[in-house]
């Protein structure tokens, strides 16, 4: 008989402010571009504080707007961010998610050229439908 123990992320190695359940959701997500534990560990800081926030949006530009919403909820200024990891959640039925992604590039460019970014894109058909998006964001401070 094969027994598989689910991976337990080493939260105790980091100072994290926010809902760590979002990290577990990202780790077990199924989607277009999956984030793995190495991506998360590489984006988190062992020396400084890490922050988790979540943003939501719907309609035209919902992916970029959900990212902007998540960034606006961070308790630190964007010039204090060293690394940014975010996972974009959409329903499988979303019309043209690739078209929506173009506006993210522009927003990240405006945010800062000095922030290292990691990102993924997964499905959430349980809480999202149509043109709705959610972004789970992890920011490591400088």
Tab-separated table of N, CA and C in Angstrom:
chain	number	residue	atom	x	y	z
A	1	UNK	N	0.836	-1.165	0.000
A	1	UNK	CA	0.000	0.000	0.000
A	1	UNK	C	0.893	1.245	0.000
A	2	UNK	N	0.578	2.198	-0.847
A	2	UNK	CA	1.345	3.436	-0.949
A	2	UNK	C	0.648	4.532	-0.145
A	3	UNK	N	1.408	5.198	0.675
A	3	UNK	CA	0.865	6.293	1.469
A	3	UNK	C	1.631	7.547	1.131
A	4	UNK	N	0.920	8.600	0.788
A	4	UNK	CA	1.551	9.854	0.418
A	4	UNK	C	1.177	10.921	1.442
A	5	UNK	N	2.166	11.461	2.124
A	5	UNK	CA	1.934	12.534	3.077
A	5	UNK	C	1.977	13.853	2.328
A	6	UNK	N	0.951	14.686	2.479
A	6	UNK	CA	0.970	15.984	1.794
A	6	UNK	C	2.163	16.820	2.264
A	7	UNK	N	2.697	17.598	1.349
A	7	UNK	CA	3.834	18.451	1.655
A	7	UNK	C	3.422	19.512	2.673
A	8	UNK	N	4.241	19.711	3.684
A	8	UNK	CA	4.003	20.754	4.680
A	8	UNK	C	5.049	21.839	4.468
A	9	UNK	N	4.596	23.012	4.033
A	9	UNK	CA	5.507	24.117	3.784
A	9	UNK	C	6.157	24.559	5.102
A	10	UNK	N	7.470	24.849	5.102
A	10	UNK	CA	8.179	25.216	6.343
A	10	UNK	C	7.947	26.680	6.753
A	11	UNK	N	6.727	26.990	7.152
A	11	UNK	CA	6.378	28.366	7.541
A	11	UNK	C	7.263	28.894	8.668
A	12	UNK	N	7.689	28.009	9.543
A	12	UNK	CA	8.492	28.428	10.694
A	12	UNK	C	9.837	29.036	10.289
A	13	UNK	N	10.263	28.852	9.052
A	13	UNK	CA	11.533	29.408	8.576
A	13	UNK	C	11.424	30.870	8.134
A	14	UNK	N	10.202	31.408	8.128
A	14	UNK	CA	9.978	32.751	7.587
A	14	UNK	C	9.074	33.565	8.508
A	15	UNK	N	9.263	34.866	8.480
A	15	UNK	CA	8.330	35.765	9.150
A	15	UNK	C	7.299	36.166	8.094
A	16	UNK	N	6.070	35.703	8.280
A	16	UNK	CA	5.014	35.931	7.291
A	16	UNK	C	3.836	36.622	7.961
A	17	UNK	N	3.374	37.698	7.331
A	17	UNK	CA	2.195	38.422	7.777
A	17	UNK	C	1.113	38.204	6.729
A	18	UNK	N	-0.006	37.633	7.134
A	18	UNK	CA	-1.102	37.377	6.200
A	18	UNK	C	-1.547	35.937	6.275
A	19	UNK	N	-2.464	35.573	5.415
A	19	UNK	CA	-3.086	34.258	5.410
A	19	UNK	C	-2.194	33.234	4.693
A	20	UNK	N	-1.477	32.426	5.468
A	20	UNK	CA	-0.572	31.432	4.874
A	20	UNK	C	-1.317	30.331	4.121
A	21	UNK	N	-2.625	30.216	4.318
A	21	UNK	CA	-3.406	29.236	3.554
A	21	UNK	C	-3.316	29.518	2.054
A	22	UNK	N	-3.059	30.763	1.684
A	22	UNK	CA	-2.909	31.104	0.260
A	22	UNK	C	-1.702	30.395	-0.341
A	23	UNK	N	-0.635	30.211	0.449
A	23	UNK	CA	0.536	29.485	-0.049
A	23	UNK	C	0.169	28.035	-0.331
A	24	UNK	N	-0.567	27.410	0.567
A	24	UNK	CA	-1.002	26.024	0.343
A	24	UNK	C	-1.875	25.924	-0.902
A	25	UNK	N	-2.754	26.890	-1.101
A	25	UNK	CA	-3.610	26.881	-2.298
A	25	UNK	C	-2.761	26.948	-3.563
A	26	UNK	N	-1.749	27.803	-3.544
A	26	UNK	CA	-0.865	27.946	-4.708
A	26	UNK	C	-0.127	26.634	-4.978
A	27	UNK	N	0.378	26.011	-3.917
A	27	UNK	CA	1.150	24.776	-4.074
A	27	UNK	C	0.339	23.638	-4.684
A	28	UNK	N	-0.945	23.596	-4.399
A	28	UNK	CA	-1.781	22.493	-4.884
A	28	UNK	C	-2.676	22.898	-6.048
A	29	UNK	N	-2.398	24.041	-6.653
A	29	UNK	CA	-3.215	24.539	-7.756
A	29	UNK	C	-2.971	23.761	-9.040
A	30	UNK	N	-3.994	23.732	-9.863
A	30	UNK	CA	-3.904	23.143	-11.200
A	30	UNK	C	-4.215	24.248	-12.185
A	31	UNK	N	-3.329	24.449	-13.155
A	31	UNK	CA	-3.592	25.533	-14.084
A	31	UNK	C	-2.677	25.561	-15.271
A	32	UNK	N	-2.565	26.741	-15.849
A	32	UNK	CA	-1.743	26.961	-17.043
A	32	UNK	C	-0.256	26.985	-16.695
A	33	UNK	N	0.086	27.751	-15.659
A	33	UNK	CA	1.474	27.926	-15.242
A	33	UNK	C	1.504	27.694	-13.738
A	34	UNK	N	2.038	26.565	-13.330
A	34	UNK	CA	2.014	26.203	-11.923
A	34	UNK	C	3.272	26.683	-11.205
A	35	UNK	N	3.071	27.170	-9.994
A	35	UNK	CA	4.155	27.595	-9.121
A	35	UNK	C	4.491	26.416	-8.222
A	36	UNK	N	5.772	26.136	-8.044
A	36	UNK	CA	6.120	25.035	-7.141
A	36	UNK	C	6.819	25.586	-5.894
A	37	UNK	N	7.133	24.695	-4.989
A	37	UNK	CA	7.704	25.089	-3.694
A	37	UNK	C	9.025	25.829	-3.864
A	38	UNK	N	9.815	25.476	-4.862
A	38	UNK	CA	11.094	26.170	-5.083
A	38	UNK	C	10.865	27.633	-5.450
A	39	UNK	N	9.834	27.895	-6.251
A	39	UNK	CA	9.509	29.276	-6.611
A	39	UNK	C	9.145	30.084	-5.368
A	40	UNK	N	8.331	29.486	-4.506
A	40	UNK	CA	7.901	30.178	-3.291
A	40	UNK	C	9.088	30.414	-2.366
A	41	UNK	N	9.903	29.384	-2.153
A	41	UNK	CA	11.066	29.537	-1.282
A	41	UNK	C	12.052	30.561	-1.829
A	42	UNK	N	12.200	30.623	-3.135
A	42	UNK	CA	13.110	31.581	-3.748
A	42	UNK	C	12.596	33.013	-3.601
A	43	UNK	N	11.283	33.196	-3.562
A	43	UNK	CA	10.727	34.546	-3.471
A	43	UNK	C	10.608	35.048	-2.039
A	44	UNK	N	10.583	34.153	-1.062
A	44	UNK	CA	10.480	34.561	0.338
A	44	UNK	C	11.842	34.939	0.906
A	45	UNK	N	11.831	35.855	1.856
A	45	UNK	CA	13.064	36.273	2.522
A	45	UNK	C	13.163	35.626	3.894
A	46	UNK	N	14.368	35.160	4.239
A	46	UNK	CA	14.625	34.627	5.582
A	46	UNK	C	14.978	35.745	6.559
A	47	UNK	N	15.420	36.893	6.050
A	47	UNK	CA	15.888	37.974	6.903
A	47	UNK	C	14.844	39.054	7.171
A	48	UNK	N	13.918	39.260	6.246
A	48	UNK	CA	12.942	40.340	6.387
A	48	UNK	C	11.529	39.772	6.449
A	49	UNK	N	10.569	40.655	6.567
A	49	UNK	CA	9.173	40.237	6.650
A	49	UNK	C	8.600	39.976	5.263
A	50	UNK	N	7.750	38.957	5.178
A	50	UNK	CA	7.036	38.601	3.957
A	50	UNK	C	5.555	38.863	4.191
A	51	UNK	N	4.887	39.355	3.162
A	51	UNK	CA	3.475	39.723	3.286
A	51	UNK	C	2.634	38.959	2.266
A	52	UNK	N	1.443	38.584	2.672
A	52	UNK	CA	0.506	37.898	1.783
A	52	UNK	C	-0.753	38.753	1.684
A	53	UNK	N	-1.232	38.968	0.477
A	53	UNK	CA	-2.503	39.661	0.280
A	53	UNK	C	-3.246	39.011	-0.879
A	54	UNK	N	-4.518	39.335	-0.980
A	54	UNK	CA	-5.365	38.780	-2.025
A	54	UNK	C	-6.177	39.906	-2.641
A	55	UNK	N	-6.268	39.890	-3.965
A	55	UNK	CA	-7.067	40.892	-4.673
A	55	UNK	C	-8.098	40.236	-5.569
A	56	UNK	N	-9.186	40.935	-5.790
A	56	UNK	CA	-10.282	40.442	-6.631
A	56	UNK	C	-10.701	41.527	-7.610
A	57	UNK	N	-11.198	41.099	-8.775
A	57	UNK	CA	-11.766	42.036	-9.743
A	57	UNK	C	-12.621	41.263	-10.738
A	58	UNK	N	-13.472	41.983	-11.431
A	58	UNK	CA	-14.264	41.362	-12.493
A	58	UNK	C	-14.444	42.334	-13.642
A	59	UNK	N	-14.812	41.802	-14.774
A	59	UNK	CA	-15.019	42.618	-15.966
A	59	UNK	C	-13.746	42.765	-16.779
A	60	UNK	N	-13.775	43.671	-17.728
A	60	UNK	CA	-12.626	43.924	-18.583
A	60	UNK	C	-11.438	44.361	-17.731
A	61	UNK	N	-10.281	43.764	-17.970
A	61	UNK	CA	-9.082	44.092	-17.217
A	61	UNK	C	-9.037	43.478	-15.829
A	62	UNK	N	-9.850	42.434	-15.618
A	62	UNK	CA	-9.974	41.881	-14.263
A	62	UNK	C	-8.670	41.310	-13.714
A	63	UNK	N	-7.817	40.736	-14.536
A	63	UNK	CA	-6.578	40.157	-14.018
A	63	UNK	C	-5.650	41.260	-13.501
A	64	UNK	N	-5.414	42.275	-14.302
A	64	UNK	CA	-4.555	43.386	-13.863
A	64	UNK	C	-5.177	44.107	-12.676
A	65	UNK	N	-6.485	44.268	-12.687
A	65	UNK	CA	-7.152	44.957	-11.583
A	65	UNK	C	-7.104	44.145	-10.293
A	66	UNK	N	-7.169	42.824	-10.393
A	66	UNK	CA	-7.031	41.976	-9.197
A	66	UNK	C	-5.606	42.073	-8.646
A	67	UNK	N	-4.613	42.137	-9.528
A	67	UNK	CA	-3.223	42.313	-9.089
A	67	UNK	C	-3.048	43.674	-8.412
A	68	UNK	N	-3.597	44.713	-9.012
A	68	UNK	CA	-3.517	46.052	-8.414
A	68	UNK	C	-4.192	46.070	-7.046
A	69	UNK	N	-5.327	45.383	-6.925
A	69	UNK	CA	-6.043	45.309	-5.656
A	69	UNK	C	-5.183	44.620	-4.595
A	70	UNK	N	-4.535	43.522	-4.967
A	70	UNK	CA	-3.679	42.796	-4.019
A	70	UNK	C	-2.490	43.651	-3.592
A	71	UNK	N	-1.864	44.347	-4.525
A	71	UNK	CA	-0.724	45.208	-4.205
A	71	UNK	C	-1.168	46.346	-3.291
A	72	UNK	N	-2.343	46.912	-3.560
A	72	UNK	CA	-2.823	48.041	-2.747
A	72	UNK	C	-3.111	47.632	-1.300
A	73	UNK	N	-3.309	46.356	-1.041
A	73	UNK	CA	-3.593	45.866	0.308
A	73	UNK	C	-2.323	45.558	1.110
A	74	UNK	N	-1.170	45.651	0.478
A	74	UNK	CA	0.081	45.402	1.201
A	74	UNK	C	0.326	46.522	2.203
A	75	UNK	N	0.805	46.186	3.396
A	75	UNK	CA	1.059	47.215	4.403
A	75	UNK	C	2.420	47.903	4.261
A	76	UNK	N	3.091	47.694	3.128
A	76	UNK	CA	4.378	48.353	2.881
A	76	UNK	C	4.316	49.053	1.529
A	77	UNK	N	5.168	50.055	1.365
A	77	UNK	CA	5.259	50.778	0.094
A	77	UNK	C	5.914	49.885	-0.953
A	78	UNK	N	5.566	50.082	-2.195
A	78	UNK	CA	6.098	49.230	-3.261
A	78	UNK	C	7.606	49.357	-3.411
A	79	UNK	N	8.184	50.494	-3.018
A	79	UNK	CA	9.647	50.625	-3.110
A	79	UNK	C	10.362	49.826	-2.024
A	80	UNK	N	9.617	49.211	-1.118
A	80	UNK	CA	10.185	48.354	-0.064
A	80	UNK	C	10.056	46.870	-0.419
A	81	UNK	N	9.569	46.556	-1.629
A	81	UNK	CA	9.401	45.163	-2.063
A	81	UNK	C	10.637	44.718	-2.832
A	82	UNK	N	11.202	43.577	-2.421
A	82	UNK	CA	12.348	42.999	-3.123
A	82	UNK	C	11.892	41.937	-4.125
A	83	UNK	N	11.008	41.061	-3.689
A	83	UNK	CA	10.510	39.966	-4.529
A	83	UNK	C	8.999	39.914	-4.437
A	84	UNK	N	8.388	39.550	-5.560
A	84	UNK	CA	6.943	39.478	-5.632
A	84	UNK	C	6.559	38.184	-6.335
A	85	UNK	N	5.773	37.380	-5.662
A	85	UNK	CA	5.245	36.167	-6.278
A	85	UNK	C	3.739	36.304	-6.273
A	86	UNK	N	3.116	36.050	-7.419
A	86	UNK	CA	1.663	36.099	-7.430
A	86	UNK	C	1.104	34.994	-8.308
A	87	UNK	N	-0.040	34.510	-7.866
A	87	UNK	CA	-0.766	33.503	-8.624
A	87	UNK	C	-2.093	34.105	-9.056
A	88	UNK	N	-2.373	33.999	-10.335
A	88	UNK	CA	-3.610	34.503	-10.910
A	88	UNK	C	-4.600	33.346	-10.960
A	89	UNK	N	-5.787	33.575	-10.434
A	89	UNK	CA	-6.848	32.562	-10.439
A	89	UNK	C	-7.960	33.027	-11.368
A	90	UNK	N	-8.358	32.165	-12.300
A	90	UNK	CA	-9.483	32.458	-13.184
A	90	UNK	C	-10.322	31.202	-13.328
A	91	UNK	N	-11.582	31.358	-13.746
A	91	UNK	CA	-12.353	30.160	-14.066
A	91	UNK	C	-11.876	29.602	-15.408
A	92	UNK	N	-12.052	28.315	-15.613
A	92	UNK	CA	-11.650	27.702	-16.890
A	92	UNK	C	-12.391	28.315	-18.062
A	93	UNK	N	-13.558	28.852	-17.805
A	93	UNK	CA	-14.411	29.380	-18.874
A	93	UNK	C	-14.127	30.836	-19.228
A	94	UNK	N	-13.117	31.465	-18.626
A	94	UNK	CA	-12.839	32.875	-18.915
A	94	UNK	C	-12.508	33.071	-20.387
A	95	UNK	N	-13.100	34.114	-20.974
A	95	UNK	CA	-12.805	34.468	-22.361
A	95	UNK	C	-11.454	35.168	-22.436
A	96	UNK	N	-10.581	34.683	-23.261
A	96	UNK	CA	-9.291	35.305	-23.587
A	96	UNK	C	-8.448	35.740	-22.396
A	97	UNK	N	-8.056	34.815	-21.513
A	97	UNK	CA	-7.199	35.236	-20.405
A	97	UNK	C	-5.850	35.778	-20.880
A	98	UNK	N	-5.330	35.299	-22.009
A	98	UNK	CA	-4.042	35.787	-22.515
A	98	UNK	C	-4.126	37.273	-22.841
A	99	UNK	N	-5.243	37.699	-23.380
A	99	UNK	CA	-5.447	39.110	-23.697
A	99	UNK	C	-5.438	39.946	-22.416
A	100	UNK	N	-6.002	39.411	-21.361
A	100	UNK	CA	-6.035	40.087	-20.062
A	100	UNK	C	-4.626	40.243	-19.478
A	101	UNK	N	-3.746	39.294	-19.778
A	101	UNK	CA	-2.400	39.302	-19.197
A	101	UNK	C	-1.527	40.446	-19.709
A	102	UNK	N	-1.825	40.971	-20.876
A	102	UNK	CA	-1.002	42.040	-21.443
A	102	UNK	C	-0.915	43.253	-20.527
A	103	UNK	N	-2.008	43.578	-19.859
A	103	UNK	CA	-2.016	44.765	-19.014
A	103	UNK	C	-1.197	44.565	-17.733
A	104	UNK	N	-0.914	43.317	-17.360
A	104	UNK	CA	-0.084	43.055	-16.181
A	104	UNK	C	1.345	43.532	-16.428
A	105	UNK	N	1.853	43.306	-17.613
A	105	UNK	CA	3.212	43.721	-17.947
A	105	UNK	C	3.374	45.227	-17.744
A	106	UNK	N	2.401	45.984	-18.212
A	106	UNK	CA	2.453	47.434	-18.060
A	106	UNK	C	2.433	47.828	-16.582
A	107	UNK	N	1.570	47.204	-15.803
A	107	UNK	CA	1.466	47.524	-14.376
A	107	UNK	C	2.767	47.193	-13.652
A	108	UNK	N	3.361	46.040	-13.933
A	108	UNK	CA	4.612	45.650	-13.263
A	108	UNK	C	5.751	46.596	-13.625
A	109	UNK	N	5.775	47.055	-14.854
A	109	UNK	CA	6.791	48.012	-15.281
A	109	UNK	C	6.666	49.319	-14.496
A	110	UNK	N	5.423	49.753	-14.277
A	110	UNK	CA	5.175	50.978	-13.513
A	110	UNK	C	5.498	50.782	-12.030
A	111	UNK	N	5.292	49.580	-11.536
A	111	UNK	CA	5.496	49.270	-10.121
A	111	UNK	C	6.957	49.477	-9.729
A	112	UNK	N	7.862	48.814	-10.424
A	112	UNK	CA	9.295	48.969	-10.176
A	112	UNK	C	10.071	48.018	-11.071
A	113	UNK	N	11.177	48.485	-11.564
A	113	UNK	CA	12.042	47.619	-12.363
A	113	UNK	C	12.970	46.802	-11.469
A	114	UNK	N	12.984	47.119	-10.171
A	114	UNK	CA	13.894	46.447	-9.241
A	114	UNK	C	13.252	45.319	-8.450
A	115	UNK	N	12.046	44.942	-8.790
A	115	UNK	CA	11.365	43.853	-8.097
A	115	UNK	C	11.484	42.583	-8.936
A	116	UNK	N	11.979	41.505	-8.322
A	116	UNK	CA	12.013	40.211	-9.000
A	116	UNK	C	10.623	39.598	-8.887
A	117	UNK	N	10.067	39.179	-10.020
A	117	UNK	CA	8.695	38.646	-10.039
A	117	UNK	C	8.670	37.178	-10.444
A	118	UNK	N	7.813	36.440	-9.768
A	118	UNK	CA	7.492	35.060	-10.099
A	118	UNK	C	5.977	35.030	-10.205
A	119	UNK	N	5.443	34.284	-11.160
A	119	UNK	CA	3.995	34.232	-11.245
A	119	UNK	C	3.511	32.919	-11.827
A	120	UNK	N	2.261	32.650	-11.565
A	120	UNK	CA	1.604	31.465	-12.089
A	120	UNK	C	0.155	31.785	-12.389
A	121	UNK	N	-0.513	30.837	-13.022
A	121	UNK	CA	-1.918	31.036	-13.388
A	121	UNK	C	-2.645	29.711	-13.231
A	122	UNK	N	-3.674	29.710	-12.394
A	122	UNK	CA	-4.397	28.480	-12.089
A	122	UNK	C	-5.906	28.710	-12.170
A	123	UNK	N	-6.634	27.617	-12.076
A	123	UNK	CA	-8.094	27.654	-12.174
A	123	UNK	C	-8.747	27.694	-10.800
A	124	UNK	N	-9.843	28.425	-10.732
A	124	UNK	CA	-10.703	28.425	-9.550
A	124	UNK	C	-12.140	28.485	-10.049
A	125	UNK	N	-12.704	27.307	-10.281
A	125	UNK	CA	-14.087	27.233	-10.756
A	125	UNK	C	-15.083	27.180	-9.605
A	126	UNK	N	-14.586	27.078	-8.377
A	126	UNK	CA	-15.484	27.025	-7.226
A	126	UNK	C	-15.981	28.411	-6.825
A	127	UNK	N	-15.103	29.426	-6.865
A	127	UNK	CA	-15.525	30.743	-6.407
A	127	UNK	C	-15.538	31.816	-7.499
A	128	UNK	N	-15.048	31.489	-8.701
A	128	UNK	CA	-15.006	32.466	-9.788
A	128	UNK	C	-15.785	31.961	-10.996
A	129	UNK	N	-16.343	32.903	-11.757
A	129	UNK	CA	-16.986	32.546	-13.024
A	129	UNK	C	-16.945	33.741	-13.958
A	130	UNK	N	-17.172	33.489	-15.226
A	130	UNK	CA	-17.182	34.569	-16.211
A	130	UNK	C	-15.870	35.316	-16.270
A	131	UNK	N	-15.943	36.634	-16.214
A	131	UNK	CA	-14.767	37.505	-16.262
A	131	UNK	C	-14.394	37.965	-14.851
A	132	UNK	N	-14.110	37.004	-13.991
A	132	UNK	CA	-13.669	37.302	-12.631
A	132	UNK	C	-12.263	36.750	-12.450
A	133	UNK	N	-11.477	37.449	-11.636
A	133	UNK	CA	-10.115	37.000	-11.347
A	133	UNK	C	-9.785	37.279	-9.888
A	134	UNK	N	-8.887	36.460	-9.370
A	134	UNK	CA	-8.360	36.621	-8.023
A	134	UNK	C	-6.845	36.535	-8.152
A	135	UNK	N	-6.128	37.280	-7.332
A	135	UNK	CA	-4.670	37.197	-7.299
A	135	UNK	C	-4.243	36.968	-5.855
A	136	UNK	N	-3.478	35.909	-5.643
A	136	UNK	CA	-2.830	35.644	-4.347
A	136	UNK	C	-1.403	36.151	-4.500
A	137	UNK	N	-0.986	37.029	-3.600
A	137	UNK	CA	0.285	37.710	-3.750
A	137	UNK	C	1.146	37.523	-2.503
A	138	UNK	N	2.422	37.263	-2.728
A	138	UNK	CA	3.406	37.171	-1.649
A	138	UNK	C	4.502	38.169	-1.971
A	139	UNK	N	4.756	39.076	-1.040
A	139	UNK	CA	5.786	40.090	-1.238
A	139	UNK	C	6.833	39.993	-0.138
A	140	UNK	N	8.086	39.906	-0.526
A	140	UNK	CA	9.195	39.913	0.432
A	140	UNK	C	9.734	41.330	0.503
A	141	UNK	N	9.871	41.837	1.728
A	141	UNK	CA	10.374	43.187	1.889
A	141	UNK	C	11.894	43.232	1.771
A	142	UNK	N	12.415	44.417	1.530
A	142	UNK	CA	13.872	44.613	1.416
A	142	UNK	C	14.485	44.668	2.797
